[in-house]
Coordinates of C-alpha atoms and ligand atoms in Angstrom, one line a residue:
M1493 CA 103.3 100.5 109.1
G1494 CA 100.2 99.2 107.6
I1495 CA 96.6 100.5 107.7
K1496 CA 94.7 100.4 111.0
V1497 CA 91.1 99.6 110.4
T1498 CA 88.5 100.2 113.1
W1499 CA 84.9 98.9 112.4
L1500 CA 82.4 101.3 113.9
S1501 CA 79.5 98.9 112.9
H1502 CA 77.3 98.7 109.8
S1503 CA 79.4 100.1 106.9
A1504 CA 81.2 102.7 109.0
F1505 CA 85.0 102.5 109.4
S1506 CA 87.8 104.7 110.8
L1507 CA 91.0 104.0 109.0
D1508 CA 94.4 105.2 110.3
I1509 CA 96.7 105.5 107.2
G1510 CA 100.1 107.0 108.1
G1511 CA 98.5 109.0 110.9
K1512 CA 95.7 110.4 108.7
K1513 CA 92.2 109.4 109.9
V1514 CA 89.9 108.4 107.1
L1515 CA 86.2 107.8 107.9
V1516 CA 84.1 105.7 105.6
D1517 CA 80.3 105.9 105.6
P1518 CA 80.1 107.4 109.2
F1519 CA 76.6 106.4 110.3
L1520 CA 76.7 106.8 114.0
T1521 CA 73.6 108.8 115.3
G1522 CA 70.6 106.5 115.1
N1523 CA 72.8 103.4 114.7
P1524 CA 72.1 101.1 117.6
L1525 CA 75.5 99.4 117.2
A1526 CA 77.6 102.5 116.7
A1527 CA 81.0 102.3 118.4
A1528 CA 81.7 106.0 118.3
N1529 CA 80.1 109.4 118.9
H1530 CA 80.0 111.9 116.0
G1531 CA 81.0 114.7 118.4
E1532 CA 84.3 113.2 119.3
I1533 CA 85.5 111.1 116.4
A1534 CA 88.6 112.2 114.6
A1535 CA 88.5 112.8 110.8
D1536 CA 91.0 114.1 108.3
Y1537 CA 88.9 112.8 105.3
I1538 CA 85.4 111.4 104.9
L1539 CA 84.5 108.9 102.2
L1540 CA 81.0 108.1 101.1
T1541 CA 79.9 105.2 98.9
H1542 CA 76.3 106.6 98.4
G1543 CA 73.8 109.0 99.8
H1544 CA 71.5 106.8 101.9
G1545 CA 71.1 107.9 105.5
D1546 CA 72.8 104.8 106.9
H1547 CA 76.0 105.8 104.9
L1548 CA 75.9 109.6 104.8
G1549 CA 75.2 109.4 108.5
D1550 CA 76.8 112.1 110.5
T1551 CA 78.9 113.4 107.6
I1552 CA 77.6 117.0 107.9
P1553 CA 78.3 117.5 111.6
I1554 CA 81.6 115.7 111.5
A1555 CA 82.8 117.7 108.4
T1556 CA 81.6 120.9 110.0
R1557 CA 83.5 120.3 113.2
T1558 CA 86.7 118.8 111.8
N1559 CA 86.8 120.6 108.4
A1560 CA 87.7 117.2 106.8
P1561 CA 87.1 117.1 103.1
V1562 CA 84.3 114.8 101.9
I1563 CA 85.1 112.5 99.0
A1564 CA 82.0 111.1 97.4
P1565 CA 80.1 110.7 94.1
V1566 CA 79.7 114.1 92.5
E1567 CA 75.9 114.5 93.0
I1568 CA 76.5 114.0 96.7
T1569 CA 79.3 116.5 97.0
N1570 CA 77.2 119.0 95.0
W1571 CA 74.4 118.4 97.5
L1572 CA 76.7 118.7 100.5
K1573 CA 77.9 122.1 99.2
K1574 CA 74.3 123.3 99.3
Q1575 CA 74.2 122.1 103.0
G1576 CA 77.2 124.3 103.8
V1577 CA 80.0 121.7 103.5
Q1578 CA 82.5 123.4 101.3
R1579 CA 85.5 121.1 101.3
V1580 CA 84.5 118.4 99.0
H1581 CA 86.0 116.3 96.2
G1582 CA 83.5 114.8 93.8
Q1583 CA 84.4 111.6 91.9
N1584 CA 82.4 109.1 89.9
S1585 CA 82.3 105.4 89.1
G1586 CA 85.5 104.3 87.4
G1587 CA 87.4 107.4 88.4
S1588 CA 90.6 107.3 90.5
F1589 CA 92.3 110.2 92.2
T1590 CA 95.4 110.3 94.4
H1591 CA 94.6 112.1 97.7
P1592 CA 97.2 112.8 100.4
F1593 CA 96.4 109.5 102.2
G1594 CA 96.3 107.3 99.1
R1595 CA 94.5 106.6 95.9
V1596 CA 90.7 106.3 95.8
K1597 CA 88.9 104.6 93.0
F1598 CA 85.1 104.6 92.8
V1599 CA 83.9 101.4 91.3
Q1600 CA 80.6 99.8 90.3
A1601 CA 77.9 98.8 92.8
I1602 CA 74.4 97.7 92.0
H1603 CA 72.2 99.8 94.4
S1604 CA 70.3 103.0 94.5
S1605 CA 71.4 106.4 95.9
S1606 CA 69.4 109.3 97.1
L1607 CA 70.0 112.0 99.7
P1608 CA 67.8 112.3 102.8
D1609 CA 65.6 115.1 101.2
G1610 CA 65.0 112.9 98.1
T1611 CA 67.7 114.5 95.9
Y1612 CA 69.1 112.1 93.3
G1613 CA 72.5 110.9 94.6
G1614 CA 74.0 109.6 91.4
L1615 CA 75.3 106.1 91.1
A1616 CA 75.9 104.1 94.3
C1617 CA 79.5 103.0 94.3
G1618 CA 82.1 100.8 95.9
I1619 CA 85.5 102.2 96.9
V1620 CA 89.0 100.8 96.4
I1621 CA 91.6 102.5 98.6
T1622 CA 95.2 102.0 97.6
A1623 CA 97.6 103.0 100.4
E1624 CA 100.7 101.6 102.2
G1625 CA 101.0 99.1 99.3
K1626 CA 97.6 97.6 100.1
N1627 CA 94.2 97.5 98.3
L1628 CA 91.1 97.7 100.4
Y1629 CA 87.8 97.2 98.7
F1630 CA 84.7 98.7 100.4
A1631 CA 81.9 97.2 98.4
G1632 CA 79.3 99.6 99.9
D1633 CA 75.7 98.5 99.4
T1634 CA 75.5 96.2 96.4
A1635 CA 74.0 93.2 94.9
L1636 CA 76.2 90.5 93.5
F1637 CA 77.5 91.3 90.0
S1638 CA 79.7 89.3 87.7
D1639 CA 82.1 92.2 87.0
M1640 CA 83.4 91.8 90.5
R1641 CA 85.9 89.7 88.6
L1642 CA 87.4 93.0 87.3
I1643 CA 87.9 94.1 90.9
E1644 CA 89.9 90.9 91.4
E1645 CA 92.3 92.1 88.8
M1646 CA 93.2 95.0 91.1
G1647 CA 94.6 92.6 93.6
I1648 CA 92.5 93.1 96.7
D1649 CA 94.0 92.5 100.2
V1650 CA 90.8 93.0 102.2
A1651 CA 87.2 93.0 100.8
F1652 CA 84.5 94.6 103.1
V1653 CA 81.3 93.0 101.8
P1654 CA 77.7 93.3 102.9
I1655 CA 76.1 90.1 104.1
G1656 CA 72.8 91.5 105.7
G1657 CA 70.5 90.8 102.8
N1658 CA 67.2 92.7 102.3
Y1659 CA 68.9 95.8 100.9
T1660 CA 72.1 94.2 99.7
M1661 CA 73.7 90.9 99.1
G1662 CA 73.0 88.3 101.7
P1663 CA 75.5 85.6 102.9
D1664 CA 75.0 83.3 99.9
D1665 CA 75.7 85.9 97.3
S1666 CA 78.6 87.4 99.4
L1667 CA 80.3 84.0 99.2
T1668 CA 79.9 84.0 95.4
A1669 CA 81.3 87.6 95.4
L1670 CA 84.3 86.5 97.3
K1671 CA 85.0 83.8 94.7
L1672 CA 85.1 86.5 92.1
I1673 CA 87.1 89.1 94.1
Q1674 CA 89.5 86.6 95.5
P1675 CA 90.7 88.8 98.4
N1676 CA 93.3 87.7 100.9
A1677 CA 90.8 88.5 103.7
A1678 CA 87.1 89.3 103.9
F1679 CA 85.2 91.3 106.4
P1680 CA 81.4 91.3 106.7
I1681 CA 79.5 94.6 106.9
H1682 CA 75.9 95.9 106.8
Y1683 CA 74.3 93.2 109.2
N1684 CA 72.6 93.1 112.6
T1685 CA 72.1 96.9 112.6
F1686 CA 68.3 96.5 111.9
D1687 CA 66.0 93.6 112.4
T1688 CA 65.7 93.2 108.7
I1689 CA 69.4 92.4 108.2
V1690 CA 70.1 90.0 111.1
Q1691 CA 72.7 87.4 110.1
D1692 CA 75.0 84.9 111.9
A1693 CA 78.5 86.2 111.1
G1694 CA 80.2 83.2 112.8
E1695 CA 78.4 80.8 110.4
W1696 CA 79.3 83.1 107.5
A1697 CA 83.0 83.0 108.6
R1698 CA 82.9 79.2 108.7
R1699 CA 81.5 79.1 105.1
V1700 CA 84.1 81.6 103.9
T1701 CA 86.8 79.4 105.4
N1702 CA 85.4 76.2 103.9
T1703 CA 84.5 77.5 100.4
T1704 CA 86.9 80.4 99.6
T1705 CA 90.6 81.1 99.9
A1706 CA 90.0 84.3 102.0
L1707 CA 90.7 84.7 105.7
A1708 CA 87.4 85.7 107.4
I1709 CA 87.7 88.5 109.8
V1710 CA 84.7 88.9 112.1
L1711 CA 85.0 91.5 114.8
D1712 CA 82.7 93.3 117.3
P1713 CA 81.9 97.0 116.6
G1714 CA 84.8 99.2 118.0
S1715 CA 87.4 96.6 117.2
T1716 CA 90.6 97.3 115.3
F1717 CA 92.8 95.2 113.1
T1718 CA 95.9 96.1 111.0
V1719 CA 96.4 95.4 107.3
D1720 CA 100.1 95.0 106.7
Ligands
NI2464 NI1 72.0 102.0 100.6
MN2465 MN1 72.8 100.8 103.5

């Protein structure tokens, strides 16, 4: 059956896992590349890597409309409860939990995390989703770090890595990251949304092909591919 992955641009994804719709970092309003509207998108679960506005995005209106639980670092779920979002599940870095759609592990990221009102957001994280026999690694916003080699030991099928630079890894460090993670396929995120993170994804894909063992998957926002 596999996992259907739709890139909504930036770090935002809609996953279809056995008919359950899982949103990741749903930044749509204010995102010039957004391939969906927060008032229409389906959601059974919402996952957040950290609290920055370009990841929290439209979480509150989507959770309010759909009643989808929000799975996020615990400081963020505590803050969301104060905003009126009651269906939440807090986790923290290193912790795994089996949700109805699959297992979710929060892993290290090197980045900051705060909520839009300045509230401390806990550790910024990456997320590994295990479902349908596949491991998907959403790196979130992160710098390169050598312990990505520990994520490799999980056996990653697809790694979603930032390439934009300025706030996160740029193309050079993302290639080093892929050599540590050794995924079967790599998907670039967090680029071209703002003028500070403009990158050439086609050139990145050529470098991935020439210097790593991963298949580079570069798609336009709104496109879907299947992991199976
Ligand atoms: Ni961030
Ligand atoms: Mn970001």
